[in-house]
DNA sequence: GTGAAAGCGCTAACAT
DNA sequence: ATGTTAGCGCTTTCAC
């Protein structure tokens, strides 16, 4: 915890200083600042001049304490170093800022304990709402948030416990499988990303299975290329490649995983897309690089951010009072065909 | 089962509630929470039980208002979607969190106006300190922060106005040039990144010039591959490639730019590293991908984050009161040789 | 149109 | 070892 002393700051001017200098009362100053009550032009000018002269800045702590409501939202993100989440977070912060909200961002590093701790921090700071870009699935951690009436919106996260704005993950995975099946692939494996949020992984896995069914293809293996944190039972890439009939195509849980997979495949002597096709999910900027040229399912990241923020603020402002129903937005995804998919060998 | 309406936020328990339930005074509760004064075991147990029963969480707003000091730091970052900054920010948030500080992250999108606005937000929230991962160079914007005695530390930013923890950028660029010169290159251009913070760009440019001098090489062009936001006078890639003697090697301002450059070079029919070598700066995770295999200058990102945070908190805690001298840490960088550099054609 | 007064929830002297 | 008290800087009735 932070420890004591202070340095010699010139004490910041307070609303009382402004009142004194402009020769009016605190309330009048507050009125011109917030437009909360009428005031004369002359008063306004005097107050504004005093504010300027003193370099006055309202103290958000005092304001929020008194109002019993902050203009700050909290964001829980699993991994900021994944460009998809970096970009998503950036956009969220931008939209929130435009609406007058500050953003406290917490990276949980994928850890559940960390997620709980960070939510606690947000609670202590009395955030007006929480955006979950990662959710461990532990309901007890968010029960306290909801008990306080603090709205939660999942962004790129699916859960029946709170409002969600997500891409149509199942559809995306079906699109991926269909594309591969059209190309003639019959053994299409799924490669989950350990970093992806569990509910999202499930939706994509489901879409993959559905896609396989619709194409009349047999169930192919789920392949791990990273140390599984959650412990999902899967085959490892090495074992899969050594098998008599290795998959000819892979649907990856996200672009990062797809890129990693391509690395491992090529290191093992499998050409992509010559010997195996790979398709990602997200369409991060890097996927468009010629050397990578990753075929992938594009998420509408801008809409995700915009609608996530606006839904949260709607609830924060109580605009939907009475309407108790949970909103579940599914945004359309899009197949971006590039160079990592081709007909099977 | 009758349920209370959704909107009824059960008002949060306050320290007074805890005091009432446990039969002691507010101060005693505060004492057991903060350990600020001795108390009996029995009292502690009663208070803790009450806290638990009521689901009490201290209100950080009230605490900070009263203490006139928050446990929150602000971070100004230029582009969270660049994985280098995503990772750096993630690490910063982690170290700050461990020290008991919450982090308000502001992405300025590279804009100067935005930088000023965001600093204003941080000021209103009375952050204990500010970490600048991007600095426009506009001193007036930070004058107000310093006037309040709020410490500022630049991370991966160089400025003589505040403490700085940065990589040895000039050295990095010299290393890059030396590597290229060793390989036999004689026309080594520099490709600045528009997103990189100006002082950093300058340091790297300086290193590039020094490297050229030391190797006895002629000044090569500075090449733009993006629309220059700042207006630095440079040649464009097209013009440079059309010239009779195009560069055989390029030192890029960061990895993102290097990767972009490779794309453009290859699109124009120049093989990398066959016809032209490219070297980046940062060593983001993607640089290690086989298909990219980018030779680059690695920044010690973990140290950058750790030392930036610890220096800031030192100043916040006033641990170095009296010592007025500015700290300028230069962390060592390292050449990571991969596959985008080779002898000239 | 403006001001006085009562807190928001907490900490930190200072009492006891 | 515990309680009393006086604010921190602001908003918000409610008078005038």
XYZ file of C-alpha atoms (C1' of nucleotides) in Angstrom:
722
model
C 0.000 0.000 0.000
C 1.053 3.556 -0.600
C 2.770 5.155 2.315
C 2.668 8.528 3.897
C 4.473 11.773 3.346
C 3.812 14.732 1.166
C 5.804 17.207 -0.702
C 5.365 20.915 -0.993
C 2.632 21.136 -3.576
C 1.073 24.469 -3.992
C -2.341 23.468 -2.738
C -4.830 23.270 -5.576
C -7.485 25.929 -5.719
C -10.875 24.716 -4.523
C -14.334 25.865 -5.344
C -14.174 28.055 -2.234
C -11.181 29.897 -3.632
C -13.030 30.509 -6.852
C -16.027 31.755 -4.909
C -13.890 34.126 -2.885
C -12.019 35.536 -5.857
C -15.141 36.045 -7.919
C -17.100 37.365 -4.966
C -19.937 34.863 -5.126
C -20.898 31.779 -3.160
C -19.802 28.203 -3.692
C -23.215 27.285 -4.989
C -23.100 29.925 -7.645
C -19.753 28.710 -8.809
C -21.134 25.199 -8.943
C -24.072 26.475 -10.930
C -21.981 28.031 -13.628
C -19.737 25.013 -13.811
C -22.542 22.507 -14.041
C -25.240 24.684 -15.541
C -27.413 23.315 -12.782
C -29.237 26.590 -12.193
C -29.615 29.924 -13.966
C -27.117 32.733 -13.429
C -26.486 36.152 -14.911
C -24.003 36.771 -17.662
C -21.964 38.997 -15.458
C -21.707 36.359 -12.766
C -20.677 33.812 -15.315
C -17.881 35.999 -16.608
C -16.557 36.758 -13.157
C -16.591 33.107 -12.162
C -14.971 31.979 -15.383
C -12.281 34.608 -14.964
C -11.565 33.445 -11.438
C -11.413 29.836 -12.561
C -8.944 30.786 -15.218
C -6.860 32.935 -12.919
C -6.610 30.245 -10.278
C -6.185 27.370 -12.664
C -9.076 25.739 -10.895
C -10.005 22.175 -11.690
C -12.963 20.509 -10.037
C -12.029 17.641 -7.782
C -13.660 14.555 -9.234
C -13.279 12.731 -5.935
C -15.342 15.251 -4.030
C -17.881 15.593 -6.804
C -18.364 11.879 -7.141
C -18.471 11.297 -3.423
C -21.201 13.858 -3.024
C -23.127 12.700 -6.063
C -22.736 9.109 -4.978
C -21.992 8.221 -8.555
C -18.784 8.337 -10.557
C -18.138 8.996 -14.212
C -15.678 6.156 -14.375
C -16.111 2.736 -15.882
C -13.963 -0.295 -15.310
C -12.662 -2.639 -17.976
C -11.471 -6.152 -17.270
C -9.270 -7.497 -20.023
C -7.419 -10.783 -20.189
C -4.416 -9.859 -22.242
C -3.644 -6.391 -23.469
C -0.662 -7.605 -25.415
C -2.942 -9.396 -27.854
C -3.510 -6.698 -30.489
C -7.148 -7.650 -30.772
C -7.718 -6.696 -27.161
C -5.355 -3.760 -27.349
C -7.398 -2.358 -30.181
C -10.715 -3.202 -28.557
C -9.637 -1.561 -25.319
C -8.390 1.479 -27.137
C -11.725 1.923 -28.873
C -13.652 1.379 -25.677
C -11.599 3.981 -23.907
C -12.215 6.359 -26.765
C -15.976 5.937 -26.829
C -16.227 6.102 -23.065
C -14.107 9.248 -23.058
C -16.358 10.892 -25.592
C -19.299 10.202 -23.332
C -17.481 11.838 -20.453
C -16.354 8.697 -18.715
C -12.866 7.879 -17.550
C -11.702 4.294 -17.839
C -9.860 2.148 -15.354
C -8.352 -0.758 -17.231
C -7.391 -3.963 -15.472
C -5.423 -6.709 -17.127
C -6.042 -9.997 -15.367
C -3.303 -11.820 -17.186
C -5.834 -14.541 -17.637
C -5.845 -15.360 -13.945
C -9.028 -15.974 -12.022
C -7.696 -14.715 -8.722
C -6.502 -11.612 -10.439
C -9.925 -11.131 -11.970
C -11.505 -11.203 -8.524
C -8.965 -8.795 -7.100
C -9.348 -6.353 -9.930
C -13.115 -6.385 -9.637
C -12.618 -5.527 -5.997
C -10.511 -2.539 -6.938
C -13.194 -1.366 -9.346
C -15.798 -1.764 -6.626
C -13.791 0.291 -4.174
C -13.484 3.018 -6.741
C -17.225 2.882 -7.155
C -17.117 2.591 -10.918
C -20.419 3.310 -12.612
C -20.232 0.165 -14.680
C -18.014 -2.704 -15.723
C -17.078 -4.010 -19.144
C -15.903 -7.595 -19.162
C -13.655 -8.521 -22.086
C -12.692 -11.619 -20.210
C -14.745 -13.609 -17.787
C -13.512 -16.591 -15.898
C -17.026 -17.867 -15.407
C -16.902 -17.481 -11.661
C -20.291 -15.989 -10.845
C -19.523 -15.320 -7.209
C -17.008 -12.745 -8.272
C -19.578 -10.674 -10.056
C -22.456 -11.280 -7.688
C -21.248 -8.472 -5.486
C -21.082 -6.094 -8.402
C -24.639 -6.835 -9.406
C -25.891 -6.687 -5.852
C -24.804 -3.076 -5.841
C -26.743 -2.459 -8.999
C -23.584 -1.779 -10.946
C -24.277 -2.792 -14.527
C -22.030 -5.270 -16.281
C -21.737 -5.766 -19.995
C -19.710 -8.524 -21.574
C -17.901 -7.509 -24.734
C -16.732 -10.360 -26.874
C -17.872 -12.452 -23.932
C -21.005 -14.530 -23.659
C -22.819 -15.232 -20.443
C -26.437 -15.473 -19.459
C -25.742 -13.550 -16.280
C -25.369 -10.109 -17.840
C -25.818 -8.103 -21.010
C -23.530 -9.209 -23.798
C -22.293 -7.730 -27.010
C -20.374 -10.307 -28.950
C -19.596 -11.499 -32.412
C -21.515 -14.392 -33.779
C -18.792 -16.806 -32.807
C -20.587 -19.999 -33.741
C -21.447 -18.590 -37.141
C -17.837 -17.544 -37.615
C -16.574 -21.019 -36.921
C -19.236 -22.483 -39.233
C -18.119 -20.077 -41.926
C -14.558 -21.229 -41.432
C -15.461 -24.900 -41.685
C -17.702 -24.308 -44.695
C -14.903 -22.489 -46.472
C -12.538 -25.353 -45.773
C -15.115 -27.968 -46.772
C -15.752 -26.113 -50.025
C -12.062 -26.312 -50.684
C -12.362 -30.072 -50.335
C -11.006 -30.647 -46.830
C -12.411 -33.562 -44.884
C -10.297 -33.672 -41.766
C -10.695 -30.279 -40.141
C -9.304 -29.915 -36.633
C -9.998 -27.216 -34.074
C -7.198 -25.483 -32.177
C -8.465 -23.545 -29.153
C -6.591 -20.596 -27.778
C -5.838 -20.789 -24.100
C -6.162 -17.054 -23.790
C -9.594 -16.807 -25.220
C -12.403 -16.396 -22.809
C -14.110 -19.762 -22.048
C -17.618 -18.935 -23.262
C -16.201 -17.645 -26.525
C -14.145 -20.770 -26.972
C -17.235 -22.849 -26.407
C -19.261 -20.947 -28.960
C -16.556 -21.331 -31.573
C -16.122 -24.986 -30.789
C -19.858 -25.466 -31.146
C -19.811 -23.691 -34.489
C -16.993 -25.925 -35.628
C -18.960 -29.048 -34.732
C -22.069 -27.702 -36.440
C -20.076 -26.848 -39.510
C -18.653 -30.355 -39.618
C -22.137 -31.838 -39.334
C -23.628 -29.653 -42.024
C -20.823 -30.551 -44.375
C -21.301 -34.200 -43.504
C -17.753 -34.433 -42.256
C -16.502 -36.673 -39.433
C -15.512 -35.259 -36.100
C -11.849 -34.276 -36.227
C -9.597 -33.792 -33.223
C -9.342 -30.767 -30.970
C -5.658 -29.956 -30.892
C -3.675 -28.093 -28.274
C -0.581 -26.192 -29.255
C -0.083 -24.426 -25.951
C 0.039 -25.715 -22.417
C -3.657 -25.873 -21.583
C -4.333 -23.694 -18.563
C -7.894 -24.815 -18.125
C -7.214 -28.483 -18.626
C -9.532 -29.098 -21.557
C -8.816 -32.578 -22.847
C -7.257 -32.369 -26.262
C -4.656 -33.976 -28.464
C -1.319 -32.287 -28.853
C -0.061 -31.204 -32.223
C 2.863 -33.579 -32.228
C 0.635 -36.599 -31.706
C -1.824 -35.432 -34.324
C 0.865 -34.936 -36.944
C 2.338 -38.353 -36.276
C -0.999 -40.070 -36.747
C -1.638 -41.906 -40.037
C -4.187 -39.391 -41.270
C -3.341 -35.950 -39.912
C -5.852 -33.124 -40.396
C -5.501 -31.221 -43.629
C -7.018 -28.097 -42.156
C -7.179 -26.287 -38.831
C -9.626 -23.767 -37.442
C -7.834 -21.757 -34.770
C -9.435 -20.092 -31.770
C -7.939 -16.739 -32.671
C -5.355 -15.182 -34.936
C -2.566 -15.416 -32.390
C -3.108 -19.125 -32.108
C -3.381 -19.485 -35.873
C -0.074 -17.720 -36.348
C 1.551 -19.863 -33.707
C 0.133 -22.960 -35.286
C 1.490 -22.026 -38.702
C 4.898 -21.611 -37.098
C 4.740 -25.027 -35.545
C 3.357 -26.637 -38.656
C 6.059 -25.166 -40.844
C 8.735 -26.047 -38.308
C 7.503 -29.622 -38.490
C 7.886 -29.558 -42.243
C 4.257 -29.026 -43.179
C 3.707 -26.283 -45.722
C 0.828 -23.883 -45.246
C -1.404 -23.928 -47.224
C 0.264 -26.612 -49.350
C 0.053 -29.446 -46.831
C -2.354 -27.914 -44.373
C -4.740 -24.985 -44.353
C -5.113 -22.700 -41.357
C -7.825 -20.210 -40.599
C -7.828 -17.715 -37.750
C -10.376 -15.600 -35.895
C -10.328 -11.828 -35.194
C -8.531 -10.361 -38.179
C -5.916 -8.443 -36.273
C -3.911 -5.987 -38.342
C -0.980 -8.364 -38.647
C -3.108 -10.944 -40.409
C -3.090 -8.732 -43.490
C 0.690 -8.683 -43.825
C 1.714 -10.346 -47.085
C 4.066 -12.717 -45.394
C 1.360 -13.853 -43.035
C -1.648 -13.414 -45.282
C -3.857 -15.201 -42.823
C -7.298 -16.313 -43.859
C -9.491 -15.446 -40.924
C -12.913 -14.572 -39.563
C -13.145 -10.847 -39.056
C -14.830 -9.508 -35.952
C -16.457 -6.087 -36.201
C -14.209 -4.674 -33.531
C -15.418 -1.095 -33.843
C -19.045 -2.102 -33.404
C -18.148 -4.351 -30.536
C -16.577 -1.429 -28.702
C -19.217 1.102 -29.620
C -22.214 -1.021 -28.768
C -20.619 -2.395 -25.636
C -19.983 1.083 -24.303
C -23.339 2.471 -25.331
C -25.221 -0.430 -23.794
C -23.283 -0.035 -20.567
C -23.935 3.686 -20.380
C -27.602 3.130 -21.142
C -27.811 0.955 -18.087
C -25.667 3.304 -16.044
C -27.971 6.181 -16.848
C -30.923 4.020 -16.036
C -32.338 4.705 -19.470
C -33.908 1.276 -19.561
C -35.391 1.310 -16.120
C -38.123 -1.232 -15.761
C -36.985 -3.205 -18.733
C -35.478 -6.102 -16.926
C -34.580 -8.146 -19.943
C -30.990 -8.911 -20.687
C -29.667 -7.787 -24.006
C -27.661 -10.218 -26.090
C -26.279 -8.636 -29.215
C -24.689 -10.861 -31.822
C -22.695 -8.963 -34.382
C -22.082 -10.421 -37.841
C -18.672 -11.766 -38.725
C -17.074 -12.077 -42.112
C -14.737 -14.515 -43.788
C -11.567 -12.859 -45.025
C -9.969 -15.123 -47.563
C -6.240 -14.827 -47.800
C -3.361 -17.114 -48.373
C -3.336 -19.733 -45.631
C -6.197 -21.766 -47.013
C -6.170 -23.846 -50.190
C -7.403 -27.228 -51.399
C -5.961 -30.205 -49.537
C -2.860 -31.886 -50.964
C -40.636 -15.787 -4.711
C -41.056 -12.029 -4.479
C -38.102 -10.077 -5.694
C -37.181 -6.532 -5.145
C -37.156 -4.421 -8.305
C -33.959 -4.483 -10.299
C -33.126 -0.875 -9.736
C -33.029 -0.967 -5.959
C -29.346 -0.813 -5.344
C -29.086 -1.930 -1.822
C -27.141 1.023 -0.514
C -23.602 -0.016 0.206
C -22.654 -0.450 3.819
C -20.477 2.352 5.139
C -17.945 2.421 7.888
C -20.696 3.698 10.167
C -22.737 0.584 9.526
C -19.776 -1.560 10.384
C -19.234 0.439 13.549
C -22.851 0.048 14.564
C -23.009 -3.671 13.906
C -19.772 -4.389 15.692
C -20.569 -2.017 18.527
C -17.493 0.170 18.240
C -16.743 3.601 16.830
C -15.847 4.547 13.275
C -12.264 5.200 14.240
C -11.854 1.786 15.694
C -13.122 0.258 12.504
C -10.719 2.432 10.565
C -7.942 1.317 12.843
C -8.460 -2.359 12.243
C -8.813 -1.797 8.519
C -5.735 0.345 8.179
C -3.741 -0.915 11.125
C -3.272 2.720 11.967
C -3.564 2.194 15.694
C -3.530 -0.725 18.111
C -6.678 -2.661 18.967
C -7.573 -5.762 20.915
C -7.992 -9.145 19.329
C -11.582 -9.282 20.360
C -12.343 -5.950 18.752
C -10.627 -7.039 15.579
C -12.709 -10.177 15.365
C -15.961 -8.344 15.932
C -15.129 -5.724 13.342
C -13.993 -8.264 10.805
C -17.164 -10.256 11.364
C -19.281 -7.162 10.789
C -17.354 -6.302 7.645
C -17.937 -9.757 6.359
C -21.590 -9.797 7.289
C -22.294 -6.474 5.641
C -20.099 -7.064 2.629
C -18.426 -3.795 3.472
C -15.938 -2.289 1.061
C -14.163 0.934 1.890
C -15.075 3.807 -0.394
C -11.873 4.828 -2.132
C -13.390 8.177 -3.075
C -14.009 9.172 0.519
C -10.702 7.790 1.678
C -8.732 9.566 -0.997
C -10.630 12.807 -0.597
C -9.889 12.867 3.072
C -6.297 11.816 2.673
C -5.863 14.314 -0.113
C -3.934 11.708 -1.988
C -5.088 8.874 -4.197
C -3.650 5.460 -4.852
C -4.218 5.824 -8.550
C -1.716 6.540 -11.281
C -2.425 7.695 -14.786
C -0.873 6.316 -17.942
C -0.807 8.188 -21.222
C -0.226 5.902 -24.154
C -0.198 6.751 -27.832
C -1.445 3.544 -29.347
C -2.574 0.542 -27.376
C -3.063 -1.482 -30.512
C 0.683 -1.583 -31.067
C 1.615 -4.780 -29.201
C 4.731 -3.140 -27.834
C 2.622 -0.615 -25.978
C -0.055 -3.139 -25.161
C 2.545 -5.277 -23.460
C 4.252 -2.332 -21.791
C 0.938 -1.061 -20.467
C -0.028 -4.484 -19.237
C 3.212 -4.782 -17.328
C 2.872 -1.307 -15.881
C -0.633 -2.018 -14.712
C 0.594 -5.201 -13.114
C 3.472 -3.604 -11.217
C 1.340 -0.673 -10.125
C -1.354 -3.049 -8.937
C 1.124 -5.000 -6.872
C 2.126 -1.780 -5.162
C -1.495 -1.049 -4.347
C -2.137 1.447 -7.097
C -4.992 1.428 -9.558
C -4.274 2.563 -13.103
C -6.250 4.881 -15.330
C -5.099 4.318 -18.883
C -5.604 6.940 -21.559
C -4.972 6.293 -25.222
C -4.330 9.549 -27.026
C -4.490 8.027 -30.447
C -1.395 10.000 -31.164
C -3.273 13.284 -31.001
C -1.929 16.300 -29.172
C -5.314 17.729 -28.282
C -6.319 14.367 -26.955
C -3.158 14.244 -24.877
C -4.048 17.539 -23.265
C -7.613 16.463 -22.592
C -6.584 13.181 -21.085
C -4.079 14.846 -18.811
C -6.931 17.047 -17.669
C -8.989 14.007 -16.795
C -6.099 12.568 -14.810
C -5.713 15.862 -12.997
C -9.378 15.982 -12.056
C -9.109 12.496 -10.679
C -6.142 13.674 -8.669
C -3.891 10.841 -9.748
C -0.824 10.427 -7.584
C 1.478 10.340 -10.580
C 1.604 10.125 -14.337
C 3.465 7.776 -16.630
C 4.009 9.126 -20.112
C 4.500 6.470 -22.786
C 3.879 9.129 -25.378
C 4.664 12.796 -25.176
C 3.791 15.309 -27.819
C 6.489 17.652 -26.616
C 4.035 20.325 -25.591
C 5.401 21.475 -22.247
C 2.444 23.671 -21.408
C 0.307 20.589 -21.143
C 2.394 19.133 -18.400
C 3.256 22.365 -16.660
C 0.017 22.198 -14.723
C 0.726 18.674 -13.605
C 4.131 19.616 -12.299
C 2.863 22.765 -10.680
C 0.710 20.554 -8.507
C 3.739 18.549 -7.566
C 2.371 15.482 -9.313
C 5.368 13.465 -10.428
C 5.752 12.507 -14.059
C 7.943 9.764 -15.405
C 8.498 9.167 -19.080
C 8.710 5.522 -20.056
C 10.240 4.856 -23.417
C 10.090 8.639 -23.734
C 12.945 11.075 -23.411
C 12.584 14.617 -22.205
C 14.655 16.868 -20.022
C 11.535 18.100 -18.269
C 10.887 15.018 -16.154
C 12.326 11.708 -15.011
C 12.772 9.248 -17.821
C 13.249 5.535 -18.092
C 14.019 4.623 -21.648
C 15.984 2.264 -23.775
C 19.252 3.390 -25.157
C 17.667 4.344 -28.444
C 20.703 5.926 -30.035
C 22.796 2.911 -29.160
C 20.127 0.652 -30.619
C 20.153 2.480 -33.905
C 23.965 2.435 -33.936
C 23.869 -1.298 -33.330
C 21.485 -1.670 -36.233
C 23.671 0.339 -38.578
C 26.825 -1.444 -37.444
C 25.208 -4.796 -38.102
C 24.212 -3.698 -41.571
C 27.622 -2.160 -42.263
C 29.304 -5.384 -41.152
C 27.162 -7.184 -43.655
C 28.576 -4.898 -46.325
C 25.760 -2.399 -46.806
C 26.697 1.111 -47.797
C 23.390 2.786 -48.465
C 21.420 2.470 -45.257
C 18.202 4.479 -45.061
C 16.145 5.345 -42.005
C 12.377 4.873 -41.920
C 10.748 6.692 -39.018
C 7.468 5.558 -37.556
C 4.842 8.233 -37.363
C 3.460 6.683 -34.219
C 6.649 6.741 -32.294
C 7.043 9.461 -29.788
C 9.088 12.394 -31.215
C 11.970 12.358 -28.743
C 12.417 8.651 -29.291
C 12.419 9.116 -33.025
C 15.060 11.784 -32.658
C 17.281 9.610 -30.531
C 17.066 6.757 -33.015
C 17.691 9.062 -35.925
C 20.708 10.442 -34.134
C 22.015 6.941 -33.521
C 21.526 6.112 -37.163
C 23.569 9.144 -38.206
C 26.276 8.312 -35.694
C 26.373 4.754 -36.896
C 26.768 5.916 -40.462
C 29.612 8.209 -39.447
C 31.439 5.593 -37.456
C 31.203 3.162 -40.329
C 32.412 5.871 -42.692
C 29.244 5.615 -44.721
C 27.547 8.464 -46.589
C 24.294 9.951 -45.366
C 21.426 7.971 -46.805
C 17.857 9.205 -47.127
C 15.182 9.286 -44.458
C 12.237 7.547 -46.011
C 8.558 7.893 -45.193
C 6.217 4.992 -45.767
C 3.256 6.481 -43.977
C 1.604 9.861 -44.278
C 3.779 11.955 -42.001
C 1.616 13.449 -39.278
C 4.290 15.705 -37.918
C 5.530 16.920 -41.256
C 9.150 15.841 -40.985
C 10.758 16.345 -44.376
C 11.560 12.992 -45.901
C 11.618 11.122 -49.158
C 8.853 8.705 -49.948
C 9.541 5.049 -50.584
C 8.391 5.175 -54.194
C 10.788 7.949 -55.067
C 13.641 6.259 -53.258
C 13.112 2.955 -55.053
C 12.974 4.653 -58.414
C 16.286 6.422 -57.857
C 19.383 5.048 -59.616
C 20.961 3.773 -56.409
C 18.240 2.756 -53.991
C 19.226 1.883 -50.403
C 20.181 -1.713 -49.848
C 19.180 -1.576 -46.204
C 16.616 0.122 -43.996
C 16.583 0.851 -40.285
C 12.958 1.219 -39.216
C 11.672 3.292 -36.322
C 9.879 0.327 -34.826
C 8.795 -3.194 -35.645
C 5.396 -2.163 -36.935
C 7.025 0.141 -39.423
C 9.591 -2.489 -40.354
C 6.864 -4.999 -41.060
C 4.951 -2.474 -43.123
C 8.073 -1.596 -45.002
C 8.791 -5.215 -45.829
C 5.269 -5.480 -47.206
C 5.754 -2.476 -49.409
C 9.206 -3.535 -50.509
C 8.023 -6.999 -51.454
C 4.969 -5.592 -53.188
C 7.314 -3.456 -55.245
C 9.252 -6.524 -56.232
C 12.178 -6.158 -53.859
C 13.030 -9.319 -51.980
C 13.880 -9.100 -48.282
C 16.630 -9.755 -47.407
C 17.764 -10.648 -50.928
C 17.483 -7.190 -52.471
C 17.132 -5.163 -49.321
C 17.697 -5.731 -45.621
C 15.312 -4.434 -42.986
C 15.821 -4.093 -39.283
C 13.193 -3.138 -36.735
C 13.092 -1.821 -33.187
C 11.214 -3.219 -30.139
C 11.162 -6.955 -30.713
C 7.442 -7.457 -30.381
C 6.322 -11.060 -30.112
C 5.330 -11.195 -33.779
C 8.870 -10.430 -34.888
C 9.853 -13.938 -33.840
C 7.352 -15.659 -36.115
C 9.190 -17.730 -38.734
C 7.400 -16.097 -41.604
C 8.367 -12.672 -40.371
C 11.655 -13.493 -38.740
C 12.437 -9.850 -38.264
C 15.919 -8.790 -37.292
C 15.400 -6.138 -34.676
C 16.676 -4.234 -31.673
C 15.118 -5.634 -28.542
C 13.963 -3.287 -25.839
C 13.963 -4.605 -22.263
C 10.252 -4.115 -21.932
C 9.920 -5.710 -18.516
C 12.618 -3.493 -17.042
C 11.126 -0.469 -18.691
C 7.807 -1.124 -16.978
C 9.274 -2.112 -13.645
C 11.680 0.758 -13.339
C 9.212 3.268 -14.667
C 6.653 2.303 -12.063
C 9.119 2.075 -9.229
C 10.634 5.451 -10.021
C 7.204 7.010 -10.168
C 6.136 5.522 -6.856
C 9.411 6.606 -5.281
C 8.573 10.144 -6.209
C 4.936 9.746 -5.211
C 5.940 8.535 -1.789
C 8.369 11.366 -1.540
C 11.154 8.897 -0.882
C 13.606 11.164 -2.627
C 12.404 14.428 -1.186
C 15.105 17.030 -1.315
C 16.895 15.293 -4.110
C 15.776 17.532 -6.886
C 17.815 15.925 -9.609
C 16.074 14.340 -12.513
C 16.715 10.691 -13.120
C 17.450 9.544 -16.630
C 17.730 5.800 -16.888
C 18.987 4.309 -20.126
C 18.395 0.622 -20.377
C 20.557 -1.539 -22.616
C 19.192 -2.824 -25.890
C 20.195 -5.890 -27.816
C 20.475 -6.826 -31.462
C 18.330 -9.831 -32.322
C 19.580 -11.253 -35.573
C 16.954 -12.985 -37.623
C 16.122 -13.344 -41.252
C 15.487 -9.914 -42.685
C 19.098 -8.873 -42.849
C 21.751 -10.291 -45.160
C 24.627 -9.052 -47.289
C 23.633 -6.628 -50.055
C 22.917 -8.059 -53.510
C -30.472 34.792 -9.497
C -27.906 33.744 -5.415
C -26.549 32.019 -0.742
C -26.653 29.114 3.597
C -26.436 24.739 5.297
C -26.292 19.915 5.402
C -23.934 16.256 4.383
C -21.297 12.211 0.954
C -17.833 8.328 3.698
C -13.768 8.535 5.387
C -9.155 9.806 8.233
C -6.475 11.741 11.767
C -5.684 14.505 15.546
C -6.836 14.756 20.004
C -9.350 13.092 24.030
C -10.293 9.804 27.385
C -7.348 0.699 23.491
C -11.239 3.270 21.938
C -14.203 7.386 21.138
C -15.052 12.353 19.645
C -14.516 15.705 16.447
C -13.445 18.340 12.606
C -13.085 18.528 8.217
C -11.549 16.818 2.752
C -14.179 19.614 -1.752
C -18.120 19.272 -3.655
C -23.585 19.127 -4.796
C -28.044 20.124 -3.673
C -32.232 21.363 -1.464
C -34.340 25.205 0.245
C -34.603 29.920 1.614
C -34.421 34.660 0.265
